[in-house]
CSV table of C-alpha atoms and ligand atoms in Angstrom, one decimal:
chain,number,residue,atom,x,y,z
A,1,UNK,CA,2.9,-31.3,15.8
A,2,UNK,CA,2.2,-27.7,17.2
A,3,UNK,CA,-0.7,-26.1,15.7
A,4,UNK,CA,0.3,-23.6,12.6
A,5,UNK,CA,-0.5,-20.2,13.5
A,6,UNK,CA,-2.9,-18.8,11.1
A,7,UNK,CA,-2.5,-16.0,8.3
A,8,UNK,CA,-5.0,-13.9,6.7
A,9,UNK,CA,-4.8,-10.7,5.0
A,10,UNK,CA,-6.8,-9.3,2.2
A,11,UNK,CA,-6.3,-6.5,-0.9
A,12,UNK,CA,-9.2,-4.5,-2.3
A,13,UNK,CA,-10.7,-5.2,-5.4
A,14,UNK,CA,-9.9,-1.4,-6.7
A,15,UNK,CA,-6.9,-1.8,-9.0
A,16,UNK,CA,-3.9,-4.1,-10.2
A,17,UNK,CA,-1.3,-4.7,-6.9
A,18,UNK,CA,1.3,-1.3,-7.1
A,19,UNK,CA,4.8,-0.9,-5.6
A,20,UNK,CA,3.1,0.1,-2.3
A,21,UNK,CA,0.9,-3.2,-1.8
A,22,UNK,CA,4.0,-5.6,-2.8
A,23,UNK,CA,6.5,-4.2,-0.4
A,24,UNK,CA,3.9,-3.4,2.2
A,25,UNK,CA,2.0,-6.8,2.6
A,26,UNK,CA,1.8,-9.1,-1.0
A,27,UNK,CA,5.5,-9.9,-0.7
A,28,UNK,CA,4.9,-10.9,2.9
A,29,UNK,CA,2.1,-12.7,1.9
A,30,UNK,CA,4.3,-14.7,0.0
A,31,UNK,CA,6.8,-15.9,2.0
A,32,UNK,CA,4.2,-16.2,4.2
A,33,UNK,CA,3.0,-19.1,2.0
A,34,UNK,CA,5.9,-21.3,2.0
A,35,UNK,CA,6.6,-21.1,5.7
A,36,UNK,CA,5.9,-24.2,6.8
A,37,UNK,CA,4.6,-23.6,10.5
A,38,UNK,CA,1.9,-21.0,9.1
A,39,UNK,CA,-1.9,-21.5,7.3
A,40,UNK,CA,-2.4,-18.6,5.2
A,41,UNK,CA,-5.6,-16.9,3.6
A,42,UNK,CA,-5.1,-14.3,1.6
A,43,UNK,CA,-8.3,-12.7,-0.4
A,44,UNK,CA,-9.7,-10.4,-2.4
A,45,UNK,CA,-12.1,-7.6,-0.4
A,46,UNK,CA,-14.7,-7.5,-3.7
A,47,UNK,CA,-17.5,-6.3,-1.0
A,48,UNK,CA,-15.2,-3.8,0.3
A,49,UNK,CA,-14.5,-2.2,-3.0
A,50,UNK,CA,-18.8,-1.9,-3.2
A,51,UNK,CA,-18.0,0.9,-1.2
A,52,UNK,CA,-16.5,2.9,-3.6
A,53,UNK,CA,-18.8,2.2,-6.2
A,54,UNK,CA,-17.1,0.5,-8.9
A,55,UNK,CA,-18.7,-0.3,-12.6
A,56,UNK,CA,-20.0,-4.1,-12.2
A,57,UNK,CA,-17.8,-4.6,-15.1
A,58,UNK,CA,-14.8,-3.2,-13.6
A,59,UNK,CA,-15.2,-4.6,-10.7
A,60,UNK,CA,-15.0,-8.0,-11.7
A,61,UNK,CA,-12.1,-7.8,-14.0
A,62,UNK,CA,-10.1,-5.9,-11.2
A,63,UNK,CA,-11.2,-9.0,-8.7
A,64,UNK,CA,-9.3,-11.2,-11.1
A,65,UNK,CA,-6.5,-9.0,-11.7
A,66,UNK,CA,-6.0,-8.5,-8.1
A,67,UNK,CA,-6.0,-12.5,-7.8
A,68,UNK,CA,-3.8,-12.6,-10.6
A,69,UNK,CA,-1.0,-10.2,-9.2
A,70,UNK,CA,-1.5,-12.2,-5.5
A,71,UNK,CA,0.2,-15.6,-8.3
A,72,UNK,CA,2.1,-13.4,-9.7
A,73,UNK,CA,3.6,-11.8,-6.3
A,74,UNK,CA,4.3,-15.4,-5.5
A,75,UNK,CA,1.9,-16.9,-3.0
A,76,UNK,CA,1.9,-20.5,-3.6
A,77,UNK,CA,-1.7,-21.6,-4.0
A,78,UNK,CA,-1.6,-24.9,-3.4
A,79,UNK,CA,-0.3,-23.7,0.6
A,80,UNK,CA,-2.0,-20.8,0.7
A,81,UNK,CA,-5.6,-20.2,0.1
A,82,UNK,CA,-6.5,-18.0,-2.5
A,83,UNK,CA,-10.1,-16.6,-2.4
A,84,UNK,CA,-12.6,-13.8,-3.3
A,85,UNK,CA,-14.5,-12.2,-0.1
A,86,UNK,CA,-18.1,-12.4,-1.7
A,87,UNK,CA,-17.1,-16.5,-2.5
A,88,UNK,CA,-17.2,-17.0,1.9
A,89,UNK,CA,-21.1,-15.7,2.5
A,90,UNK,CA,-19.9,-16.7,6.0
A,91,UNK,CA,-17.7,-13.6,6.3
A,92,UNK,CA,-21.0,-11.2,5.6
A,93,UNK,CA,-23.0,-13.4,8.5
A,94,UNK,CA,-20.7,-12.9,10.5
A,95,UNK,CA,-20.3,-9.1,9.9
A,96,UNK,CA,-24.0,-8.6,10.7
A,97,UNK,CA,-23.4,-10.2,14.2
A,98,UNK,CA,-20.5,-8.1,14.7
A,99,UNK,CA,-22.2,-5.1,13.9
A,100,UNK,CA,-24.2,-5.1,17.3
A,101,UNK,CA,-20.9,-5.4,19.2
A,102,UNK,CA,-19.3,-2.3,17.3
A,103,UNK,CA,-20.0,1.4,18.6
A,104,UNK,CA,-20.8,3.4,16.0
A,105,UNK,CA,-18.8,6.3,17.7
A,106,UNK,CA,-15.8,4.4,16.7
A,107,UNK,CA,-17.0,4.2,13.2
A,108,UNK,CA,-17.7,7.6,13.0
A,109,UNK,CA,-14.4,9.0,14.0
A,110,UNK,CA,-12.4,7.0,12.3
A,111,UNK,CA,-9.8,8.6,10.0
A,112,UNK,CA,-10.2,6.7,7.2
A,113,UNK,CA,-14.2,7.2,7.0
A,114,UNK,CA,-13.4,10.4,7.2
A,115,UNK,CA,-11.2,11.0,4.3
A,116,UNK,CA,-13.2,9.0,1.9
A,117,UNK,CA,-16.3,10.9,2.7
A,118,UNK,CA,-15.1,13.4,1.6
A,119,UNK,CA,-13.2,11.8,-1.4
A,120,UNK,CA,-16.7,10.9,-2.5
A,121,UNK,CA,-19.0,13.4,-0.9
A,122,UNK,CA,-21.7,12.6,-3.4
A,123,UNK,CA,-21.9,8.8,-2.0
A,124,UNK,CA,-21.1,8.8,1.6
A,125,UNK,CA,-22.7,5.2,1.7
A,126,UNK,CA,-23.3,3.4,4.8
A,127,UNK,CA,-20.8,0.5,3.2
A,128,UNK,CA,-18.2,2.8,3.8
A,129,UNK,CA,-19.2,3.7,8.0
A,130,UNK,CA,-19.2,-0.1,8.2
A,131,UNK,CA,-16.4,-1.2,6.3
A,132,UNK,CA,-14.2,-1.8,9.8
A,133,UNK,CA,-17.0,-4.4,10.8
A,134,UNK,CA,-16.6,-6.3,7.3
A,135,UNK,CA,-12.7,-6.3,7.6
A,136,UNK,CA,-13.2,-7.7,11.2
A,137,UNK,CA,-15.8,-10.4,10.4
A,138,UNK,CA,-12.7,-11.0,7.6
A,139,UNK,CA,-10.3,-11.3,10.4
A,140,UNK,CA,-11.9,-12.7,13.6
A,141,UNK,CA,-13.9,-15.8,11.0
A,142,UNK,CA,-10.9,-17.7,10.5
A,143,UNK,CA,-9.3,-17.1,13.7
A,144,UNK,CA,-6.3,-14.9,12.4
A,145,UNK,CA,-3.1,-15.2,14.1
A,146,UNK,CA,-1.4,-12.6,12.0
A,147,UNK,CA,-2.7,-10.4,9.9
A,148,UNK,CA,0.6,-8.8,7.4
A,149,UNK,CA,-0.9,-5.3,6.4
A,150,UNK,CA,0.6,-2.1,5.3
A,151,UNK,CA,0.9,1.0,7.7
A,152,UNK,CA,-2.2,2.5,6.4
A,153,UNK,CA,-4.4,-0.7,8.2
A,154,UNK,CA,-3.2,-0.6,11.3
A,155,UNK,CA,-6.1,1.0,12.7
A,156,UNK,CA,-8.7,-1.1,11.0
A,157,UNK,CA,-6.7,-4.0,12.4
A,158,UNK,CA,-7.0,-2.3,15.9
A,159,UNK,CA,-11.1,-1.8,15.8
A,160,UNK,CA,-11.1,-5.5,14.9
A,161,UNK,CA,-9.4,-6.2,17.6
A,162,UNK,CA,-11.6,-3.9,19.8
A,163,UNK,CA,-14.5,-5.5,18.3
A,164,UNK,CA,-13.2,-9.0,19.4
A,165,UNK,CA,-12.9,-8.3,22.7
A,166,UNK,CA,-16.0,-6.1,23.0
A,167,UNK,CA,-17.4,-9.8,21.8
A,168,UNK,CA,-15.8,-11.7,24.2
A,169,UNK,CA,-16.5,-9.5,27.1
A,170,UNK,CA,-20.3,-10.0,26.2
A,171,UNK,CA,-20.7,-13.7,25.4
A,172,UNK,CA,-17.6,-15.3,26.4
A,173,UNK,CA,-13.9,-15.5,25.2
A,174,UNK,CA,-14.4,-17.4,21.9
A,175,UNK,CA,-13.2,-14.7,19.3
A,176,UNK,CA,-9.1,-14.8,18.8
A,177,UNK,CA,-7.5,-11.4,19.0
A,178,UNK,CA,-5.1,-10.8,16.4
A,179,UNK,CA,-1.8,-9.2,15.9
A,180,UNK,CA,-0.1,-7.5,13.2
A,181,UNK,CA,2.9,-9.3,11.0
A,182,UNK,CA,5.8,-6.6,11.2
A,183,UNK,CA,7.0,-4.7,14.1
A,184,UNK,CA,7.3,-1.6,12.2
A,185,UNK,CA,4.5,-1.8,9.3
A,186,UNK,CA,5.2,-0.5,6.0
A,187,UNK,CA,4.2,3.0,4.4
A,188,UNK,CA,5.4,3.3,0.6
A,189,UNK,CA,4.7,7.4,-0.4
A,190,UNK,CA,3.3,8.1,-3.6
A,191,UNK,CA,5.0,9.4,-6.4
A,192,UNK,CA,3.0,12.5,-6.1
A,193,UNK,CA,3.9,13.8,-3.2
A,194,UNK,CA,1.1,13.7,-1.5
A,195,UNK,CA,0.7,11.3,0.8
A,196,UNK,CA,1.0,7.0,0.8
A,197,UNK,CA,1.1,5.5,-2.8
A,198,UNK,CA,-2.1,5.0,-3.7
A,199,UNK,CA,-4.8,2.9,-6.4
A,200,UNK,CA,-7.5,5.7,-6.4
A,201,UNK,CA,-4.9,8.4,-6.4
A,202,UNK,CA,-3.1,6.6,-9.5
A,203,UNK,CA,0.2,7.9,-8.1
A,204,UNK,CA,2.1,4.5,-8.8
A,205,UNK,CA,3.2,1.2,-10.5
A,206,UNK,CA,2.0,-1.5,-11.1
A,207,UNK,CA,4.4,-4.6,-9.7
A,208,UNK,CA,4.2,-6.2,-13.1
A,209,UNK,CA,4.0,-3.2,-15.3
A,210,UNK,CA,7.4,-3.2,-18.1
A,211,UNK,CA,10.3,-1.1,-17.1
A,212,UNK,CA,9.1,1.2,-19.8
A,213,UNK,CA,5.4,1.7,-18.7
A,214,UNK,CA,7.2,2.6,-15.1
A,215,UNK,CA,10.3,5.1,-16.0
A,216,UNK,CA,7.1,6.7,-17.6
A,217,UNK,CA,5.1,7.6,-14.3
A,218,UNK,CA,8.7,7.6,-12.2
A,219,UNK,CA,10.6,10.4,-15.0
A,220,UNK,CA,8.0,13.0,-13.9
A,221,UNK,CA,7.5,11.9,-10.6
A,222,UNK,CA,7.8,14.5,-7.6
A,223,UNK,CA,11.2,15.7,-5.7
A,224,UNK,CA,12.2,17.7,-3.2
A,225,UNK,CA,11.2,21.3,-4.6
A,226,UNK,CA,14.4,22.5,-3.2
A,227,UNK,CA,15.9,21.1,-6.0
A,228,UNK,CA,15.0,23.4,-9.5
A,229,UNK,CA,18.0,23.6,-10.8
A,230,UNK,CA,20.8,20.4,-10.9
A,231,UNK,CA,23.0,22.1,-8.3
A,232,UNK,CA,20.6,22.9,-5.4
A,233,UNK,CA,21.1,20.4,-2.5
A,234,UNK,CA,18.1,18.8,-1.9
A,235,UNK,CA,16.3,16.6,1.2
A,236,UNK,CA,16.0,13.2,0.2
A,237,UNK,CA,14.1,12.5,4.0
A,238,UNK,CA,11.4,14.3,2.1
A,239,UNK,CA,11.4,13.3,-1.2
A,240,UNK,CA,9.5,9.6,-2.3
A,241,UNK,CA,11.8,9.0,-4.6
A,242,UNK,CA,14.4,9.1,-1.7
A,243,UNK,CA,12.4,6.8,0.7
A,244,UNK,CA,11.6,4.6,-2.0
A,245,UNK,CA,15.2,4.2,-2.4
A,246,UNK,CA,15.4,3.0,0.8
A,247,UNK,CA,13.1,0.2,0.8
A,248,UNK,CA,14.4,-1.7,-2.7
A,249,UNK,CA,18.2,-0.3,-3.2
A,250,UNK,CA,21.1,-1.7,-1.8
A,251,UNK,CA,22.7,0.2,1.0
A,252,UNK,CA,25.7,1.2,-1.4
A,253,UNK,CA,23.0,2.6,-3.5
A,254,UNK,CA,21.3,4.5,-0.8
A,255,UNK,CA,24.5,5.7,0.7
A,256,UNK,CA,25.6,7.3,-2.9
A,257,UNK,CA,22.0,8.4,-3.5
A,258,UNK,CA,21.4,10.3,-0.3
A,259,UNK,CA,25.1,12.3,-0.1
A,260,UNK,CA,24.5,13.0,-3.7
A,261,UNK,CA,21.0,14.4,-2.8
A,262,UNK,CA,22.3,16.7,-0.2
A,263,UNK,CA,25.2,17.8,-2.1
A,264,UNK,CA,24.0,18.5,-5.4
A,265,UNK,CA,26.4,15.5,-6.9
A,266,UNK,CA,23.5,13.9,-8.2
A,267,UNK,CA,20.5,14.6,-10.3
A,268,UNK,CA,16.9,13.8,-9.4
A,269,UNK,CA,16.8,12.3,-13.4
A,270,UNK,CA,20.1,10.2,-12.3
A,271,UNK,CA,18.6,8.8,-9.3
A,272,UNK,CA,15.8,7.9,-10.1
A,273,UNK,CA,17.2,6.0,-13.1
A,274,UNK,CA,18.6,4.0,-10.3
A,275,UNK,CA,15.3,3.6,-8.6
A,276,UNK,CA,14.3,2.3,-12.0
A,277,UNK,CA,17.3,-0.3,-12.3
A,278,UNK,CA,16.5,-1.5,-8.7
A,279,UNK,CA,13.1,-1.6,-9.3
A,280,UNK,CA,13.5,-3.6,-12.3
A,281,UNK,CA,15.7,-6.0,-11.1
A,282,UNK,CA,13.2,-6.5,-7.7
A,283,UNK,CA,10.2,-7.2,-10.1
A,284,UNK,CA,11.4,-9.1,-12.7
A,285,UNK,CA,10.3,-12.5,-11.5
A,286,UNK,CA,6.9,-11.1,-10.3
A,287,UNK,CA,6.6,-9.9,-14.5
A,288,UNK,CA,7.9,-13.1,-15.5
A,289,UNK,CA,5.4,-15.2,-13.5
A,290,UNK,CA,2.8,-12.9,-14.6
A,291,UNK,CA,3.4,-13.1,-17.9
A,292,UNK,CA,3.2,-17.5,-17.5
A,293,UNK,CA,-0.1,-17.0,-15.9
A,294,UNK,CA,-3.4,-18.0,-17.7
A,295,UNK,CA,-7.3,-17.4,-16.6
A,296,UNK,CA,-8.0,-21.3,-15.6
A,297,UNK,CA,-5.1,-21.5,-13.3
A,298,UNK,CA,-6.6,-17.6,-11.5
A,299,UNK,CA,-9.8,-19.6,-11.4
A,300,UNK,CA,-8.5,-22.8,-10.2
A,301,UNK,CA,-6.7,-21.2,-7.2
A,302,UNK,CA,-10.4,-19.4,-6.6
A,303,UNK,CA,-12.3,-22.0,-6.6
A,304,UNK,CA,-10.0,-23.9,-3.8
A,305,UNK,CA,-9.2,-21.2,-1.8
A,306,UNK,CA,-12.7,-20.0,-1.2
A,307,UNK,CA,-13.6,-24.0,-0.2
A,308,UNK,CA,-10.9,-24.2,2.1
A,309,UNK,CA,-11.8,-20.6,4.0
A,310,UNK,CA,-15.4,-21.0,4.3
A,311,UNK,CA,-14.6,-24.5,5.6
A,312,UNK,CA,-12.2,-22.3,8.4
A,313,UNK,CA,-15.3,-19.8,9.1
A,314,UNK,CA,-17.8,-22.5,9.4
A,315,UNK,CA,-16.8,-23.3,13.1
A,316,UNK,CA,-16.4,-20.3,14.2
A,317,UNK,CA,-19.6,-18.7,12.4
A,318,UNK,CA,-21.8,-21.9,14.6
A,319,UNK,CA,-20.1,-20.9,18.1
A,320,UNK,CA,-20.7,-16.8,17.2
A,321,UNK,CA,-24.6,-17.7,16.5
A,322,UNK,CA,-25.2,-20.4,19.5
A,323,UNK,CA,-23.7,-17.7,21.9
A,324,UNK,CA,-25.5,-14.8,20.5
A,325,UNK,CA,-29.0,-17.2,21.0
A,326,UNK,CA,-29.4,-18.0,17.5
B,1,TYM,P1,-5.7,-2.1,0.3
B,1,TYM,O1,-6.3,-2.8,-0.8
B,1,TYM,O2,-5.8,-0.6,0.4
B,1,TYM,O3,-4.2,-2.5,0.4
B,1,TYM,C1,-3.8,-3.8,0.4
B,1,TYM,C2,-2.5,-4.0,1.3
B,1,TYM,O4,-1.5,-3.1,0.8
B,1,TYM,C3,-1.1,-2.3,1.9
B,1,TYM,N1,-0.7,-0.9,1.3
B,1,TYM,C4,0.4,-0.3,1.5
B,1,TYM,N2,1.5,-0.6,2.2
B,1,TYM,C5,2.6,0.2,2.2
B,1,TYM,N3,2.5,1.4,1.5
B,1,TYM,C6,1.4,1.8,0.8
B,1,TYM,N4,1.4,2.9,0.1
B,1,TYM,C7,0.3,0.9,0.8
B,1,TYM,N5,-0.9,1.0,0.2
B,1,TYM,C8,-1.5,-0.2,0.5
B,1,TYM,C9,-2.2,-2.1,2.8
B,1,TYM,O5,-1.9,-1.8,4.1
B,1,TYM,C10,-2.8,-3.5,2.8
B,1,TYM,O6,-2.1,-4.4,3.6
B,1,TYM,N6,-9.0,-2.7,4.1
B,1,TYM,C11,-7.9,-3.4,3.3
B,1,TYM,C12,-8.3,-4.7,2.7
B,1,TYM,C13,-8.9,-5.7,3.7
B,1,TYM,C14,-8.1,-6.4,4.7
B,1,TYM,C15,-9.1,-7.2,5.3
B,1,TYM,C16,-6.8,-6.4,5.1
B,1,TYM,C17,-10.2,-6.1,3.8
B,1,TYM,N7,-10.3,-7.0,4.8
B,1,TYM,C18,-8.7,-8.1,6.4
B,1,TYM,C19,-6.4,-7.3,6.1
B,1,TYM,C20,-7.4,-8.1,6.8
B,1,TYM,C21,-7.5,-2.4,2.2
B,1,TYM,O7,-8.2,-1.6,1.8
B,1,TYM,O8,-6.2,-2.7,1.7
């Protein structure tokens, strides 16, 4: 049998699973798990979400709900291994080691450093400088293959893979450099506006939130601005309720959605009451396993998952530490 190429990806701990995770890695994630030729890992980054300095409390209810949502997206635990970060101490070994091969004039000019220092001037921790070392001591442990992220990680994935061979270069080839999933990774836009769709910006849905709870953040969600009255054209290349459109409607739908758009033949109210239908109809059996789900079985997949992934680092933590001289 040819070996099965390995999978790993990882959420963070900040917030139930929105539209934007699901179509941009979670629903990759599960497919992922019932492919046959692949080993997946898929786990929840609780020490990443340190960074941003959640209420103890908080944190570890989200760390369930994000497990939760991962069952409820449709990863299969019993093929997929389902575990929380701080559960594999391996992973923060490991991260320690790769610190010394890291330049820290990569850290420090990384865009997404950048933007959360100043989201959270008043805690520019060092957690956050580092948090590219961490997601590479995530990747590089198990040996990752593919790694199925969103647009927005791209470049994380690309320091770890910079990191790997700034290893390899030093102490011989042992570290695996891995690729991304997609050719063209995902970018969902938030609801606001104002950029991607977002937990900390609470510009979204959550993917098993009621049709109800979403028509309430999609009714007043931004448009094109073009559009104040119901017979100005509008844009709907610029409008996330138009590129949404685009990555859960049926072409039909897209067609009569984007003509209408541009010729004033359809309201923003209208379509997004067919964002909501589509919507609806691509979540309902994420809701309805969601709604079968109880604590033990969370738990259960936890406790197995995090077995079988420090059981994957193990090797690869014992050939990082003899080569380093340790
Ligand atoms: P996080 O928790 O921000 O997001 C989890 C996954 O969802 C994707 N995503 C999106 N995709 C499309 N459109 C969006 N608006 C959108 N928002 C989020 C992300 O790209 C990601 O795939 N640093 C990571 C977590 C992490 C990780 C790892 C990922 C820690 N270690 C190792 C992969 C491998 C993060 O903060 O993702």
């Amino acid at each position: 049998m040819t070996e099965r190429k390995v999978v790993l990806s990882l959420v963070r701990a900040t917030g139930r699973l929105h539209l934007g995770n699901y179509l941009g890695a979670a629903r990759d994630f599960a497919e992922l798990s019932r492919d046959e030729t692949k080993e997946c890992y898929f786990g929840v980054a609780d020490l990443h979400a340190l960074t941003t300095l959640p209420d103890p409390q908080e944190l570890a209810a989200s760390s369930r709900a994000v497990a939760r949502d991962y069952l409820a997206a449709g990863i299969d635990p019993e093929r997929a291994s389902l575990f929380l970060q701080s559960a594999v101490p391996e992973t923060s070994e490991l991260f320690w080691l790769l610190t010394n091969v890291t330049a820290a004039g990569e850290l420090q000019r990384s865009k997404t450093f950048k933007e959360m220092s100043a989201k959270q001037a008043d805690n520019v921790n060092a957690g956050l400088l580092n948090y590219p070392i961490l997601m590479a001591a995530d990747i590089l442990g198990p040996e990752a293959d593919l790694v199925p992220v969103g647009e927005d990680q791209l470049a994380h994935l690309e320091m770890a893979r910079n990191i790997a061979q700034r290893f390899n270069h030093r102490y011989g080839e042992l570290l695996k450099t891995p690729e991304g999933y997609r050719k063209k990774a995902i970018r969902i836009p938030g609801l606001d506006g104002k950029g991607k769709m977002s937990k900390s910006d609470g510009n979204g849905f959550g993917i098993a939130d009621s049709p109800e709870d979403i028509w309430k953040v999609l009714q007043p969600a931004y448009t094109d601005p073009a559009r104040k009255r119901r017979t100005d054209p509008g844009n709907p290349e610029i409008c996330p309720i138009g590129q949404i459109h685009r990555f859960v409607s049926p072409p039909a739908d897209v067609e009569t959605i984007e003509t209408g758009c541009r010729t004033a033949g359809i309201g923003c109210v209208d379509c997004k009451k067919i964002l909501l239908g589509n919507v609806t109809e691509l979540l309902a059996p994420v809701r309805e396993r969601a709604q079968a789900l109880d604590d033990a079985a969370v738990d259960d997949a936890l406790r197995q998952g995090a077995a079988r992934a420090r059981k994957r680092i193990q090797p690869t933590l014992a050939k990082v530490r003899k080569a380093m001289g340790l």
